Tab-separated table of C-alpha atoms and ligand atoms in Angstrom:
chain	number	residue	atom	x	y	z
A	1	MET	CA	0.000	0.000	0.000
A	2	THR	CA	1.583	3.291	-1.044
A	3	LEU	CA	1.441	6.051	1.510
A	4	VAL	CA	-0.822	9.015	0.750
A	5	ASP	CA	1.063	11.742	2.568
A	6	LEU	CA	-1.065	14.886	2.759
A	7	ARG	CA	0.892	16.576	5.565
A	8	SER	CA	2.751	18.934	3.244
A	9	ASP	CA	3.980	19.347	-0.317
A	10	THR	CA	7.536	19.149	1.053
A	11	VAL	CA	7.311	15.341	1.227
A	12	THR	CA	7.564	14.727	-2.539
A	13	GLN	CA	10.142	12.220	-3.755
A	14	PRO	CA	12.332	13.078	-6.763
A	15	THR	CA	10.959	11.300	-9.836
A	16	ALA	CA	13.075	8.861	-11.846
A	17	ALA	CA	13.523	11.471	-14.593
A	18	MET	CA	14.586	14.067	-12.032
A	19	ARG	CA	17.162	11.675	-10.568
A	20	GLU	CA	18.553	11.099	-14.064
A	21	ALA	CA	18.854	14.839	-14.612
A	22	MET	CA	20.713	15.093	-11.300
A	23	LEU	CA	23.168	12.350	-12.281
A	24	ALA	CA	23.852	13.988	-15.629
A	25	ALA	CA	24.455	17.477	-14.196
A	26	GLN	CA	27.654	19.363	-14.991
A	27	VAL	CA	29.107	20.732	-11.777
A	28	GLY	CA	31.819	23.058	-10.497
A	29	ASP	CA	32.707	24.939	-7.330
A	30	ASP	CA	29.842	27.345	-6.686
A	31	VAL	CA	31.745	29.414	-4.114
A	32	TYR	CA	33.974	30.348	-7.082
A	33	GLY	CA	30.808	30.914	-9.130
A	34	GLU	CA	31.877	28.012	-11.360
A	35	ASP	CA	28.973	25.586	-11.178
A	36	PRO	CA	27.353	25.843	-14.617
A	37	THR	CA	24.122	24.180	-13.520
A	38	VAL	CA	23.706	26.441	-10.491
A	39	ASN	CA	24.446	29.445	-12.720
A	40	ALA	CA	21.865	28.250	-15.247
A	41	LEU	CA	19.192	27.844	-12.567
A	42	GLN	CA	19.863	31.289	-11.089
A	43	ALA	CA	19.797	32.941	-14.521
A	44	ARG	CA	16.704	31.027	-15.585
A	45	LEU	CA	14.562	32.106	-12.650
A	46	ALA	CA	15.900	35.670	-12.695
A	47	ASP	CA	15.085	35.959	-16.430
A	48	ASP	CA	11.696	34.298	-16.163
A	49	LEU	CA	10.646	36.553	-13.306
A	50	GLY	CA	12.180	39.770	-14.657
A	51	PHE	CA	15.153	40.265	-12.304
A	52	GLU	CA	18.869	40.888	-12.812
A	53	ALA	CA	20.208	38.059	-10.669
A	54	GLY	CA	19.397	34.978	-8.628
A	55	LEU	CA	20.961	33.060	-5.751
A	56	PHE	CA	20.518	29.335	-5.126
A	57	VAL	CA	20.220	28.419	-1.443
A	58	PRO	CA	19.325	25.291	0.526
A	59	SER	CA	15.997	26.415	1.996
A	60	GLY	CA	13.254	28.996	1.886
A	61	THR	CA	14.107	29.984	5.432
A	62	GLN	CA	17.653	30.859	4.395
A	63	SER	CA	16.433	32.636	1.276
A	64	ASN	CA	14.074	34.854	3.287
A	65	LEU	CA	16.747	35.495	5.917
A	66	LEU	CA	19.299	36.549	3.287
A	67	ALA	CA	16.720	38.876	1.746
A	68	LEU	CA	16.030	40.530	5.100
A	69	LEU	CA	19.777	40.882	5.718
A	70	ALA	CA	20.250	42.357	2.242
A	71	HIS	CA	17.460	44.929	2.650
A	72	CYS	CA	17.924	45.908	6.302
A	73	GLU	CA	20.755	46.954	8.595
A	74	ARG	CA	21.099	46.553	12.332
A	75	GLY	CA	18.329	48.587	14.007
A	76	ASP	CA	16.031	48.539	10.986
A	77	GLU	CA	12.638	46.876	10.932
A	78	TYR	CA	10.397	45.106	8.448
A	79	LEU	CA	6.605	45.097	8.324
A	80	VAL	CA	5.361	41.519	8.132
A	81	GLY	CA	2.206	39.488	8.706
A	82	MET	CA	1.638	38.304	12.255
A	83	ASP	CA	1.151	34.810	10.897
A	84	ALA	CA	3.760	35.029	8.127
A	85	HIS	CA	6.489	32.445	7.678
A	86	THR	CA	9.158	35.190	7.747
A	87	TYR	CA	7.918	36.298	11.146
A	88	LYS	CA	6.587	33.250	12.917
A	89	PHE	CA	8.169	30.147	11.422
A	90	GLU	CA	11.816	31.055	10.917
A	91	GLY	CA	13.108	31.032	14.463
A	92	GLY	CA	13.304	34.815	14.645
A	93	GLY	CA	16.351	34.601	12.353
A	94	ALA	CA	16.353	38.250	11.299
A	95	ALA	CA	16.491	39.342	14.948
A	96	VAL	CA	18.884	36.583	16.014
A	97	LEU	CA	21.377	37.052	13.189
A	98	GLY	CA	20.719	40.535	11.823
A	99	SER	CA	19.544	42.661	14.773
A	100	ILE	CA	16.535	43.420	12.568
A	101	GLN	CA	13.217	43.953	14.314
A	102	PRO	CA	9.994	42.582	12.880
A	103	GLN	CA	6.865	44.750	13.126
A	104	PRO	CA	4.074	42.179	12.924
A	105	ILE	CA	0.799	43.284	11.319
A	106	LEU	CA	-2.526	41.500	11.752
A	107	GLN	CA	-3.406	39.897	8.414
A	108	ALA	CA	-6.833	40.178	6.833
A	109	ALA	CA	-8.599	36.866	6.138
A	110	ASP	CA	-7.309	36.848	2.562
A	111	GLY	CA	-3.692	37.133	3.723
A	112	SER	CA	-3.272	40.783	2.769
A	113	LEU	CA	-1.843	43.343	5.188
A	114	PRO	CA	-4.379	46.196	5.080
A	115	ILE	CA	-2.745	49.405	3.855
A	116	GLU	CA	-4.092	51.484	6.755
A	117	ARG	CA	-2.493	49.063	9.243
A	118	LEU	CA	0.797	49.336	7.374
A	119	ALA	CA	0.595	53.123	7.300
A	120	ALA	CA	-0.079	53.244	11.038
A	121	ALA	CA	2.896	50.975	11.774
A	122	ILE	CA	5.541	52.999	9.920
A	123	LYS	CA	7.674	54.756	12.520
A	124	PRO	CA	8.621	58.433	12.324
A	125	VAL	CA	12.286	59.223	11.721
A	126	ASP	CA	13.372	59.726	15.319
A	127	PRO	CA	16.065	58.093	17.471
A	128	HIS	CA	13.340	56.516	19.624
A	129	PHE	CA	12.301	54.200	16.837
A	130	ALA	CA	13.635	51.443	14.665
A	131	ARG	CA	13.927	52.549	11.025
A	132	THR	CA	11.056	51.062	9.005
A	133	ARG	CA	12.718	49.808	5.844
A	134	LEU	CA	10.878	46.920	4.265
A	135	LEU	CA	7.484	45.399	3.607
A	136	ALA	CA	7.508	41.588	3.440
A	137	LEU	CA	4.493	39.791	1.963
A	138	GLU	CA	3.721	36.096	1.490
A	139	ASN	CA	2.034	34.538	-1.566
A	140	THR	CA	0.460	32.048	-1.322
A	141	TRP	CA	-0.407	32.387	2.345
A	142	HIS	CA	-1.957	29.209	3.801
A	143	GLY	CA	-2.739	28.372	0.207
A	144	ARG	CA	-4.450	31.685	-0.547
A	145	ALA	CA	-3.252	33.654	-3.533
A	146	LEU	CA	-3.106	37.375	-2.719
A	147	PRO	CA	-5.527	39.331	-4.929
A	148	PRO	CA	-3.619	40.898	-7.865
A	149	PHE	CA	-5.116	44.360	-7.172
A	150	TYR	CA	-3.820	44.167	-3.598
A	151	LEU	CA	-0.269	43.524	-4.828
A	152	HIS	CA	-0.568	46.621	-6.945
A	153	GLU	CA	-1.888	48.688	-4.042
A	154	ALA	CA	0.712	47.417	-1.575
A	155	SER	CA	3.620	48.030	-3.921
A	156	GLU	CA	2.423	51.565	-4.742
A	157	PHE	CA	2.133	52.209	-1.035
A	158	ALA	CA	5.583	50.813	-0.238
A	159	ARG	CA	7.207	52.842	-3.045
A	160	SER	CA	5.469	56.031	-1.917
A	161	ARG	CA	6.844	55.509	1.605
A	162	GLY	CA	10.363	54.571	0.520
A	163	LEU	CA	10.094	50.961	1.696
A	164	GLY	CA	11.726	48.006	-0.013
A	165	LEU	CA	9.492	45.073	-0.924
A	166	HIS	CA	10.210	41.396	-0.389
A	167	LEU	CA	7.959	38.502	-1.350
A	168	ASP	CA	8.098	35.142	0.365
A	169	GLY	CA	6.949	33.360	-2.768
A	170	ALA	CA	7.599	29.860	-1.476
A	171	ARG	CA	4.571	28.844	-3.579
A	172	LEU	CA	4.700	31.676	-6.138
A	173	PHE	CA	3.811	29.345	-9.014
A	174	ASN	CA	0.731	28.045	-7.190
A	175	ALA	CA	-0.388	31.669	-6.847
A	176	ALA	CA	0.283	32.393	-10.523
A	177	ILE	CA	-1.696	29.350	-11.638
A	178	ALA	CA	-4.579	30.142	-9.293
A	179	CYS	CA	-4.765	33.752	-10.573
A	180	GLN	CA	-4.094	32.700	-14.176
A	181	VAL	CA	-1.328	35.246	-14.545
A	182	PRO	CA	2.355	34.746	-15.406
A	183	ALA	CA	4.519	34.400	-12.294
A	184	ARG	CA	6.467	37.482	-13.372
A	185	ALA	CA	3.300	39.591	-13.158
A	186	ILE	CA	3.246	38.823	-9.422
A	187	ALA	CA	7.016	38.928	-8.878
A	188	GLY	CA	7.375	42.221	-10.748
A	189	HIS	CA	5.896	44.196	-7.862
A	190	PHE	CA	8.826	43.280	-5.584
A	191	ASP	CA	12.538	44.039	-5.163
A	192	THR	CA	13.310	40.486	-4.068
A	193	VAL	CA	11.364	37.244	-4.333
A	194	SER	CA	12.116	33.903	-2.689
A	195	ILE	CA	10.865	30.789	-4.478
A	196	CYS	CA	10.878	27.208	-3.126
A	197	LEU	CA	11.622	24.394	-5.537
A	198	SER	CA	11.238	21.696	-2.899
A	199	LYS	CA	7.521	22.135	-2.258
A	200	GLY	CA	4.925	21.301	-4.901
A	201	LEU	CA	7.548	21.591	-7.649
A	202	GLY	CA	9.077	18.397	-6.309
A	203	ALA	CA	12.834	19.058	-6.095
A	204	PRO	CA	14.533	17.413	-3.112
A	205	VAL	CA	16.292	20.614	-1.945
A	206	GLY	CA	16.497	24.241	-2.873
A	207	SER	CA	15.158	27.755	-3.035
A	208	VAL	CA	16.187	30.687	-5.216
A	209	LEU	CA	16.233	34.352	-4.231
A	210	VAL	CA	15.943	36.785	-7.130
A	211	GLY	CA	16.595	40.540	-7.120
A	212	SER	CA	18.884	43.278	-8.416
A	213	HIS	CA	22.645	42.706	-8.749
A	214	ALA	CA	23.193	44.926	-5.715
A	215	LEU	CA	20.773	43.038	-3.447
A	216	ILE	CA	21.849	39.590	-4.642
A	217	ASP	CA	25.534	40.469	-4.103
A	218	LYS	CA	24.707	41.355	-0.509
A	219	ALA	CA	22.663	38.174	-0.104
A	220	ARG	CA	25.533	36.087	-1.497
A	221	ARG	CA	27.890	37.555	1.067
A	222	TRP	CA	25.415	36.768	3.878
A	223	ARG	CA	24.890	33.269	2.513
A	224	LYS	CA	28.628	32.618	2.976
A	225	VAL	CA	28.532	34.148	6.453
A	226	CYS	CA	25.631	31.824	7.340
A	227	GLY	CA	27.671	28.817	6.182
A	228	GLY	CA	25.559	28.395	3.072
A	229	GLY	CA	28.288	28.702	0.456
A	230	TRP	CA	28.186	25.381	-1.329
A	231	ARG	CA	30.393	23.636	-3.804
A	232	GLN	CA	29.212	21.150	-6.475
A	233	ALA	CA	25.569	21.999	-5.866
A	234	GLY	CA	24.773	21.568	-9.565
A	235	MET	CA	23.294	18.146	-8.908
A	236	LEU	CA	20.660	19.834	-6.755
A	237	ALA	CA	20.216	22.711	-9.194
A	238	ALA	CA	19.626	20.154	-11.958
A	239	ALA	CA	16.673	18.798	-9.991
A	240	CYS	CA	15.309	22.342	-9.705
A	241	LEU	CA	15.719	23.018	-13.437
A	242	HIS	CA	13.946	19.745	-14.146
A	243	ALA	CA	11.131	20.835	-11.816
A	244	LEU	CA	10.785	24.168	-13.654
A	245	ASP	CA	10.631	22.372	-17.004
A	246	HIS	CA	8.181	19.654	-16.010
A	247	HIS	CA	6.325	20.436	-12.798
A	248	VAL	CA	4.987	23.985	-13.017
A	249	GLN	CA	1.899	23.575	-15.213
A	250	ARG	CA	0.921	20.377	-13.414
A	251	LEU	CA	0.362	22.365	-10.192
A	252	ALA	CA	-3.109	22.918	-11.680
A	253	ASP	CA	-3.700	19.169	-11.194
A	254	ASP	CA	-2.868	19.529	-7.493
A	255	HIS	CA	-5.354	22.394	-7.211
A	256	ALA	CA	-8.050	20.345	-8.969
A	257	ARG	CA	-7.416	17.369	-6.674
A	258	ALA	CA	-7.555	19.632	-3.618
A	259	ALA	CA	-10.917	20.942	-4.860
A	260	ARG	CA	-12.222	17.378	-5.267
A	261	LEU	CA	-10.929	16.433	-1.844
A	262	ALA	CA	-12.641	19.494	-0.335
A	263	ASP	CA	-15.876	18.749	-2.116
A	264	GLY	CA	-15.905	15.131	-0.932
A	265	LEU	CA	-14.901	15.940	2.653
A	266	GLY	CA	-17.571	18.646	2.824
A	267	ARG	CA	-20.224	15.976	2.178
A	268	ILE	CA	-19.196	13.804	5.125
A	269	ALA	CA	-21.267	14.324	8.268
A	270	GLY	CA	-18.805	15.003	11.085
A	271	VAL	CA	-16.360	16.963	8.911
A	272	THR	CA	-16.620	20.740	8.648
A	273	LEU	CA	-15.006	22.114	5.527
A	274	LEU	CA	-13.322	25.433	6.356
A	275	GLY	CA	-11.886	26.144	2.948
A	276	GLN	CA	-9.755	25.090	0.017
A	277	HIS	CA	-7.169	27.316	-1.595
A	278	THR	CA	-4.759	26.176	-4.337
A	279	ASN	CA	-3.310	22.866	-3.090
A	280	MET	CA	-4.498	23.115	0.518
A	281	VAL	CA	-7.680	21.934	2.192
A	282	PHE	CA	-8.642	22.932	5.722
A	283	VAL	CA	-11.248	21.019	7.741
A	284	GLU	CA	-12.325	20.645	11.327
A	285	VAL	CA	-13.544	17.527	13.087
A	286	PRO	CA	-14.858	17.133	16.640
A	287	ALA	CA	-11.809	17.477	18.926
A	288	GLU	CA	-12.558	14.288	20.862
A	289	GLN	CA	-12.426	12.228	17.654
A	290	LEU	CA	-9.204	13.661	16.353
A	291	HIS	CA	-6.761	11.088	17.650
A	292	ALA	CA	-8.965	8.156	16.696
A	293	LEU	CA	-9.325	9.653	13.218
A	294	ASP	CA	-5.574	10.110	12.866
A	295	ALA	CA	-5.000	6.484	13.931
A	296	HIS	CA	-7.685	5.286	11.498
A	297	LEU	CA	-6.090	7.223	8.640
A	298	ARG	CA	-2.598	5.934	9.447
A	299	GLU	CA	-3.986	2.413	9.413
A	300	ALA	CA	-5.275	3.147	5.890
A	301	GLY	CA	-1.853	4.491	4.822
A	302	ILE	CA	-2.864	8.160	4.940
A	303	ARG	CA	-1.063	10.946	6.784
A	304	ILE	CA	-2.528	14.378	7.485
A	305	SER	CA	-1.225	17.360	9.421
A	306	ILE	CA	-2.730	17.855	12.864
A	307	GLY	CA	-0.171	20.469	13.864
A	308	TYR	CA	-2.539	23.381	13.151
A	309	LEU	CA	-5.234	22.414	15.684
A	310	PRO	CA	-8.160	22.755	15.790
A	311	THR	CA	-7.818	22.865	11.995
A	312	LEU	CA	-6.651	19.871	9.952
A	313	ARG	CA	-4.631	20.654	6.859
A	314	LEU	CA	-4.441	18.385	3.821
A	315	VAL	CA	-2.008	19.296	1.049
A	316	THR	CA	-1.979	17.794	-2.451
A	317	HIS	CA	1.220	17.490	-4.490
A	318	LEU	CA	3.161	15.534	-7.107
A	319	ASP	CA	2.886	12.253	-5.193
A	320	VAL	CA	-0.877	12.376	-4.573
A	321	ASP	CA	-2.839	10.976	-7.520
A	322	ASP	CA	-6.557	10.429	-8.144
A	323	ASP	CA	-6.410	7.129	-6.314
A	324	GLY	CA	-4.884	8.886	-3.305
A	325	VAL	CA	-7.790	11.338	-3.244
A	326	ALA	CA	-10.314	8.479	-3.526
A	327	ARG	CA	-8.611	6.497	-0.752
A	328	THR	CA	-8.574	9.544	1.527
A	329	LEU	CA	-12.270	10.243	0.979
A	330	ALA	CA	-13.117	6.574	1.562
A	331	ALA	CA	-11.090	6.484	4.777
A	332	PHE	CA	-12.754	9.646	6.158
A	333	ALA	CA	-16.202	8.358	5.176
A	334	GLY	CA	-15.471	4.970	6.751
A	335	PHE	CA	-14.373	6.563	10.004
A	336	PHE	CA	-17.372	8.832	10.359
A	337	ALA	CA	-19.822	6.086	9.312
A	338	GLY	CA	-18.573	4.053	12.269
A	339	HIS	CA	-18.694	6.849	14.863
B	401	PLP	C1	8.078	26.259	3.289
B	401	PLP	C2	8.001	27.709	3.383
B	401	PLP	C3	9.143	28.494	3.493
B	401	PLP	C4	10.539	27.933	3.563
B	401	PLP	O1	10.678	26.771	4.224
B	401	PLP	P1	11.969	25.855	4.229
B	401	PLP	O2	11.451	24.643	4.886
B	401	PLP	O3	12.989	26.574	5.014
B	401	PLP	O4	12.415	25.627	2.822
B	401	PLP	C5	8.990	29.861	3.538
B	401	PLP	N1	7.779	30.419	3.458
B	401	PLP	C6	6.665	29.707	3.333
B	401	PLP	C7	5.360	30.398	3.214
B	401	PLP	C8	6.730	28.327	3.297
B	401	PLP	O5	5.609	27.612	3.174
């Protein structure tokens, strides 16, 4: 019985074709800038998204951290969602390593940071205050694609107030597909964008930060300082290039399967459907049944994330096919029929 792992889209296994691409990769020492495959990946994403330069890094957390370090100096601050990855889920890295203060902003339900809340949070120029330097957004946020008009509004606002703009675009391509716009139409509002290749795109490792030459040069220096300068990383970059060639358009399949999963779960008495956005489905079940449900699903070879209680999150990806969706619906239905 193959496992249907719906905990996250980070669990994907490299496909056979991806592994072949990795084996065939030309490599060199990337600290010297001599890995041709890493260079190709960086140039490819920078070109596709309309930026001067890119930087390949091991994780989205490091990519976001390097962006914050590139934009801000000691004693600066960035405006960021209270529930954003770059604030809440990255160990406070910007403060720990950069002496950069986050100014968390309460997100609206659609993941946007309302302009009036941003305006109110910008500090006057005065020695009492940290210097407000950057606005950091996240797209998708819990699967939600930020509305295109909001991106426009937020970037106009940030420019008018002299703030830099960073996007945590871990799932940028999911957002682009959901909004039916090219990824560069979203990325173009920002000075830097971080993209994860190891989520729904299915690479085993890797994120890329794109931006201007000046910002990427700074980020490269900080990457080395953080111990992230790597050598023959071309084998990993080859997996990412393969993902860009073969796994972007198919994200639409993940969204369609998530919609089917949501539709089916919503019909099961005992399950409350909270929402479905791109490749994520959120449901609630009675708290006292949660552990029995989790055990029942594990027995049926299905894993779901119960780390967001009281909400359950189910994420579709490259390794969840139609049969996986059917098995999940059957297992939920079976559980609630018997309780
Ligand atoms: C996964 C993720 C990241 C980066 O995570 P890593 O595990 O460090 O690669 C950043 N932002 C968001 C929104 C994410 O979902």
